[in-house]
Amino acid sequence: ETGVTQTPRHLVMGMTNKKSLKCEQHLGHNAMYWYKQSAKKPLELMFVYSLEERVENNSVPSRFSPECPNSSHLFLHLHTLQPEDSALYLCASSQDRQAGNEQFFGPGTRLTVL
Amino acid sequence: RKEVEQDPGPFNVPEGATVAFNCTYSNSASQSFFWYRQDCRKEPKLLMSVYSSGNEDGRFTAQLNRASQYISLLIRDSKLSDSATYLCVVMTPGAGSYQLTFGKGTKLSVIP
């Protein structure tokens, strides 16, 4: 079983709501990631944290706000989202950001914005 | 040119068939290569890394051609359980770290 858990698994929200996605890894990894997977598109990297410090933000709109309080937990805070933000949001972790390191994915949160 | 390009399929093959997937990447500085598998409505999971000399894991063989910037995955003796989407993943060095880029995936359906 995956050592990366995500909650909630499904979320439906209106455009004016504020919600948060949670990710927890039990693998002792130092790097964590948020990805977005939309239908018929490749996985898009959104944010990268290494040792709790954000090292990459791939031009993600400010309505997505990540938080990494410690090396085991990662949050994605959502506010005033758009219907086109509906997608599967995947969290992943890896030992560190060195080449060749496998990324372990959580089961994802399937988000629908109405 | 897309960074990582794959034939989306679907590939519909009978049990026992051999099937090959191809992937091309645009950045010649890319250093590490992987095949991930994603089952329907599930998360991606690492299938195998791809090494320069080619590597095999049971029924699965991965090849890398750096000159052509091309990666392949061969599945022999297909099983029903092989039905999934296969993602080609390329890791490229950036400013002080590495960037993973995913292809859209190739969908495989193995038919009884």
CSV table of N, CA and C in Angstrom, one decimal, chain B residues 10-100:
chain,number,residue,atom,x,y,z
B,10,PRO,N,-6.0,4.2,-27.9
B,10,PRO,CA,-5.7,3.0,-27.1
B,10,PRO,C,-5.1,1.9,-28.0
B,11,PHE,N,-4.3,1.1,-27.3
B,11,PHE,CA,-3.8,-0.1,-27.9
B,11,PHE,C,-4.7,-1.3,-27.3
B,12,ASN,N,-5.4,-1.9,-28.2
B,12,ASN,CA,-6.2,-3.1,-27.8
B,12,ASN,C,-5.6,-4.3,-28.4
B,13,VAL,N,-5.1,-5.2,-27.4
B,13,VAL,CA,-4.3,-6.3,-27.8
B,13,VAL,C,-4.9,-7.6,-27.2
B,14,PRO,N,-4.8,-8.7,-27.8
B,14,PRO,CA,-5.3,-10.0,-27.2
B,14,PRO,C,-4.3,-10.4,-26.1
B,15,GLU,N,-4.7,-11.2,-25.2
B,15,GLU,CA,-3.9,-11.8,-24.2
B,15,GLU,C,-2.8,-12.6,-24.9
B,16,GLY,N,-1.6,-12.5,-24.3
B,16,GLY,CA,-0.4,-13.2,-24.9
B,16,GLY,C,0.3,-12.5,-26.0
B,17,ALA,N,-0.2,-11.3,-26.4
B,17,ALA,CA,0.4,-10.6,-27.5
B,17,ALA,C,1.6,-9.8,-26.9
B,18,THR,N,2.5,-9.4,-27.8
B,18,THR,CA,3.6,-8.5,-27.5
B,18,THR,C,3.2,-7.1,-27.9
B,19,VAL,N,3.4,-6.1,-27.1
B,19,VAL,CA,3.1,-4.7,-27.5
B,19,VAL,C,4.2,-3.8,-27.1
B,20,ALA,N,4.4,-2.8,-27.9
B,20,ALA,CA,5.5,-1.8,-27.7
B,20,ALA,C,5.0,-0.4,-27.7
B,21,PHE,N,5.5,0.3,-26.7
B,21,PHE,CA,5.1,1.8,-26.6
B,21,PHE,C,6.4,2.6,-26.8
B,22,ASN,N,6.2,3.7,-27.5
B,22,ASN,CA,7.3,4.6,-27.8
B,22,ASN,C,7.0,6.0,-27.1
B,23,CYS,N,8.1,6.6,-26.9
B,23,CYS,CA,8.1,8.0,-26.2
B,23,CYS,C,9.3,8.8,-26.7
B,24,THR,N,9.0,10.0,-27.1
B,24,THR,CA,10.1,10.9,-27.5
B,24,THR,C,10.2,12.1,-26.5
B,25,TYR,N,11.4,12.6,-26.3
B,25,TYR,CA,11.5,13.8,-25.4
B,25,TYR,C,12.3,14.8,-26.1
B,26,SER,N,12.1,16.1,-25.8
B,26,SER,CA,12.6,17.2,-26.6
B,26,SER,C,13.9,17.8,-26.0
B,27,ASN,N,14.1,17.6,-24.7
B,27,ASN,CA,15.3,18.2,-24.0
B,27,ASN,C,16.5,17.3,-24.0
B,28,SER,N,17.5,17.6,-24.7
B,28,SER,CA,18.6,16.7,-24.8
B,28,SER,C,19.4,16.6,-23.5
B,29,ALA,N,19.1,17.5,-22.6
B,29,ALA,CA,19.8,17.5,-21.3
B,29,ALA,C,19.1,16.6,-20.3
B,30,SER,N,18.1,16.0,-20.7
B,30,SER,CA,17.4,15.0,-19.8
B,30,SER,C,18.3,13.9,-19.4
B,31,GLN,N,18.2,13.5,-18.1
B,31,GLN,CA,19.1,12.5,-17.6
B,31,GLN,C,18.5,11.2,-17.1
B,32,SER,N,17.3,11.3,-16.6
B,32,SER,CA,16.7,10.0,-16.0
B,32,SER,C,15.4,9.8,-16.7
B,33,PHE,N,15.0,8.5,-16.8
B,33,PHE,CA,13.8,8.2,-17.6
B,33,PHE,C,13.1,7.1,-16.9
B,34,PHE,N,11.8,7.1,-16.9
B,34,PHE,CA,11.0,6.1,-16.2
B,34,PHE,C,9.8,5.8,-17.0
B,35,TRP,N,9.2,4.6,-16.7
B,35,TRP,CA,7.9,4.3,-17.1
B,35,TRP,C,7.1,4.1,-15.8
B,36,TYR,N,5.9,4.9,-15.8
B,36,TYR,CA,5.0,4.7,-14.7
B,36,TYR,C,3.7,4.1,-15.2
B,37,ARG,N,3.0,3.4,-14.4
B,37,ARG,CA,1.7,2.8,-14.8
B,37,ARG,C,0.6,3.5,-14.0
B,38,GLN,N,-0.5,3.8,-14.6
B,38,GLN,CA,-1.6,4.4,-13.9
B,38,GLN,C,-2.9,3.6,-14.3
B,39,ASP,N,-3.4,2.9,-13.3
B,39,ASP,CA,-4.7,2.2,-13.5
B,39,ASP,C,-5.8,3.2,-13.4
B,40,CYS,N,-7.0,2.8,-14.0
B,40,CYS,CA,-8.1,3.7,-14.1
B,40,CYS,C,-8.5,4.3,-12.7
B,41,ARG,N,-8.5,5.6,-12.6
B,41,ARG,CA,-9.0,6.3,-11.4
B,41,ARG,C,-8.0,6.0,-10.2
B,42,LYS,N,-6.8,5.7,-10.5
B,42,LYS,CA,-5.8,5.4,-9.4
B,42,LYS,C,-4.6,6.3,-9.7
B,43,GLU,N,-3.7,6.3,-8.7
B,43,GLU,CA,-2.5,7.1,-8.8
B,43,GLU,C,-1.4,6.4,-9.7
B,44,PRO,N,-0.5,7.2,-10.3
B,44,PRO,CA,0.6,6.6,-11.0
B,44,PRO,C,1.5,5.8,-10.0
B,45,LYS,N,2.1,4.7,-10.5
B,45,LYS,CA,3.1,4.0,-9.8
B,45,LYS,C,4.2,3.6,-10.7
B,46,LEU,N,5.4,3.7,-10.1
B,46,LEU,CA,6.6,3.4,-10.9
B,46,LEU,C,6.6,1.9,-11.4
B,47,LEU,N,6.8,1.8,-12.7
B,47,LEU,CA,6.9,0.5,-13.3
B,47,LEU,C,8.3,0.1,-13.3
B,48,MET,N,9.1,0.9,-14.0
B,48,MET,CA,10.6,0.7,-14.0
B,48,MET,C,11.3,1.9,-14.5
B,49,SER,N,12.5,2.0,-14.0
B,49,SER,CA,13.4,3.0,-14.5
B,49,SER,C,14.0,2.5,-15.9
B,50,VAL,N,14.5,3.5,-16.6
B,50,VAL,CA,15.1,3.1,-17.9
B,50,VAL,C,16.6,3.5,-17.9
B,51,TYR,N,17.4,2.5,-18.2
B,51,TYR,CA,18.8,2.7,-18.1
B,51,TYR,C,19.4,2.7,-19.5
B,52,SER,N,20.6,3.4,-19.7
B,52,SER,CA,21.2,3.6,-21.0
B,52,SER,C,21.4,2.3,-21.7
B,53,SER,N,21.7,1.2,-21.0
B,53,SER,CA,22.1,-0.1,-21.6
B,53,SER,C,20.8,-0.9,-21.9
B,54,GLY,N,19.7,-0.3,-21.5
B,54,GLY,CA,18.4,-1.1,-21.6
B,54,GLY,C,18.3,-2.0,-20.4
B,55,ASN,N,17.1,-2.3,-20.0
B,55,ASN,CA,16.9,-3.2,-18.8
B,55,ASN,C,15.6,-3.9,-19.0
B,56,GLU,N,15.6,-5.1,-18.3
B,56,GLU,CA,14.5,-6.0,-18.4
B,56,GLU,C,14.0,-6.3,-17.0
B,57,ASP,N,12.7,-6.4,-16.8
B,57,ASP,CA,12.1,-6.9,-15.5
B,57,ASP,C,11.0,-7.8,-15.9
B,58,GLY,N,11.3,-9.1,-15.9
B,58,GLY,CA,10.2,-10.1,-16.2
B,58,GLY,C,9.8,-9.9,-17.7
B,59,ARG,N,8.5,-9.6,-17.9
B,59,ARG,CA,8.0,-9.5,-19.2
B,59,ARG,C,8.2,-8.1,-19.8
B,60,PHE,N,8.7,-7.2,-19.0
B,60,PHE,CA,8.9,-5.8,-19.4
B,60,PHE,C,10.3,-5.5,-19.8
B,61,THR,N,10.5,-4.9,-20.9
B,61,THR,CA,11.8,-4.4,-21.4
B,61,THR,C,11.8,-3.0,-21.7
B,62,ALA,N,12.7,-2.2,-21.2
B,62,ALA,CA,12.8,-0.8,-21.5
B,62,ALA,C,14.1,-0.5,-22.2
B,63,GLN,N,14.0,0.4,-23.2
B,63,GLN,CA,15.2,0.8,-24.0
B,63,GLN,C,15.3,2.3,-24.0
B,64,LEU,N,16.5,2.8,-24.1
B,64,LEU,CA,16.7,4.2,-24.2
B,64,LEU,C,17.7,4.5,-25.4
B,65,ASN,N,17.3,5.4,-26.2
B,65,ASN,CA,18.2,5.8,-27.3
B,65,ASN,C,18.4,7.3,-27.2
B,66,ARG,N,19.6,7.7,-26.6
B,66,ARG,CA,19.8,9.1,-26.3
B,66,ARG,C,20.0,9.9,-27.6
B,67,ALA,N,20.6,9.3,-28.6
B,67,ALA,CA,20.9,10.0,-29.8
B,67,ALA,C,19.6,10.5,-30.5
B,68,SER,N,18.6,9.6,-30.4
B,68,SER,CA,17.3,9.9,-31.0
B,68,SER,C,16.3,10.5,-30.0
B,69,GLN,N,16.7,10.5,-28.8
B,69,GLN,CA,15.8,11.0,-27.7
B,69,GLN,C,14.5,10.3,-27.7
B,70,TYR,N,14.7,9.0,-27.5
B,70,TYR,CA,13.6,8.0,-27.7
B,70,TYR,C,13.7,7.0,-26.6
B,71,ILE,N,12.5,6.6,-26.0
B,71,ILE,CA,12.4,5.6,-25.0
B,71,ILE,C,11.3,4.6,-25.4
B,72,SER,N,11.5,3.4,-25.1
B,72,SER,CA,10.5,2.4,-25.5
B,72,SER,C,10.2,1.5,-24.3
B,73,LEU,N,9.0,0.9,-24.3
B,73,LEU,CA,8.6,-0.1,-23.4
B,73,LEU,C,8.0,-1.3,-24.1
B,74,LEU,N,8.5,-2.5,-23.9
B,74,LEU,CA,8.0,-3.7,-24.6
B,74,LEU,C,7.4,-4.6,-23.5
B,75,ILE,N,6.2,-5.0,-23.8
B,75,ILE,CA,5.5,-5.9,-22.9
B,75,ILE,C,5.3,-7.2,-23.6
B,76,ARG,N,5.8,-8.3,-23.1
B,76,ARG,CA,5.7,-9.6,-23.8
B,76,ARG,C,4.6,-10.4,-23.0
B,77,ASP,N,3.9,-11.3,-23.8
B,77,ASP,CA,3.0,-12.2,-23.1
B,77,ASP,C,2.0,-11.4,-22.3
B,78,SER,N,1.3,-10.5,-22.9
B,78,SER,CA,0.4,-9.5,-22.2
B,78,SER,C,-0.7,-10.3,-21.4
B,79,LYS,N,-0.9,-9.7,-20.2
B,79,LYS,CA,-1.9,-10.3,-19.3
B,79,LYS,C,-3.1,-9.3,-19.2
B,80,LEU,N,-4.2,-9.8,-18.8
B,80,LEU,CA,-5.4,-8.9,-18.6
B,80,LEU,C,-5.0,-7.8,-17.6
B,81,SER,N,-4.2,-8.1,-16.6
B,81,SER,CA,-3.9,-7.2,-15.5
B,81,SER,C,-2.9,-6.1,-16.0
B,82,ASP,N,-2.4,-6.2,-17.2
B,82,ASP,CA,-1.5,-5.2,-17.8
B,82,ASP,C,-2.3,-4.0,-18.3
B,83,SER,N,-3.6,-4.1,-18.4
B,83,SER,CA,-4.5,-3.1,-18.9
B,83,SER,C,-4.3,-1.8,-17.9
B,84,ALA,N,-3.9,-0.7,-18.5
B,84,ALA,CA,-3.6,0.5,-17.7
B,84,ALA,C,-3.2,1.5,-18.7
B,85,THR,N,-2.9,2.7,-18.2
B,85,THR,CA,-2.2,3.8,-19.0
B,85,THR,C,-0.8,3.8,-18.6
B,86,TYR,N,0.1,3.8,-19.5
B,86,TYR,CA,1.6,3.8,-19.3
B,86,TYR,C,2.1,5.2,-19.6
B,87,LEU,N,2.7,5.8,-18.5
B,87,LEU,CA,3.2,7.1,-18.6
B,87,LEU,C,4.8,7.1,-18.8
B,88,CYS,N,5.2,7.9,-19.8
B,88,CYS,CA,6.6,8.1,-20.0
B,88,CYS,C,7.0,9.3,-19.2
B,89,VAL,N,8.1,9.2,-18.4
B,89,VAL,CA,8.5,10.3,-17.5
B,89,VAL,C,10.0,10.6,-17.7
B,90,VAL,N,10.3,11.9,-17.8
B,90,VAL,CA,11.6,12.3,-18.1
B,90,VAL,C,12.1,13.3,-17.0
B,91,MET,N,13.3,13.1,-16.5
B,91,MET,CA,13.8,14.0,-15.4
B,91,MET,C,14.9,14.8,-16.0
B,92,THR,N,14.8,16.1,-15.9
B,92,THR,CA,15.8,17.0,-16.5
B,92,THR,C,16.3,17.9,-15.5
B,93,PRO,N,17.6,18.2,-15.5
B,93,PRO,CA,18.2,19.1,-14.5
B,93,PRO,C,17.8,20.5,-14.7
B,94,GLY,N,17.5,21.2,-13.6
B,94,GLY,CA,17.1,22.6,-13.7
B,94,GLY,C,18.1,23.4,-12.8
B,95,ALA,N,17.6,24.5,-12.3
B,95,ALA,CA,18.4,25.4,-11.5
B,95,ALA,C,18.5,24.7,-10.1
B,96,GLY,N,19.6,23.9,-9.9
B,96,GLY,CA,19.8,23.3,-8.6
B,96,GLY,C,18.9,22.1,-8.2
B,97,SER,N,18.1,21.7,-9.1
B,97,SER,CA,17.2,20.6,-8.8
B,97,SER,C,16.8,19.9,-10.1
B,98,TYR,N,15.9,18.9,-10.1
B,98,TYR,CA,15.5,18.2,-11.2
B,98,TYR,C,14.0,18.4,-11.5
B,99,GLN,N,13.6,18.4,-12.7
B,99,GLN,CA,12.2,18.6,-13.1
B,99,GLN,C,11.7,17.3,-13.7
B,100,LEU,N,10.6,16.8,-13.2
B,100,LEU,CA,10.0,15.6,-13.8
B,100,LEU,C,8.9,16.1,-14.8
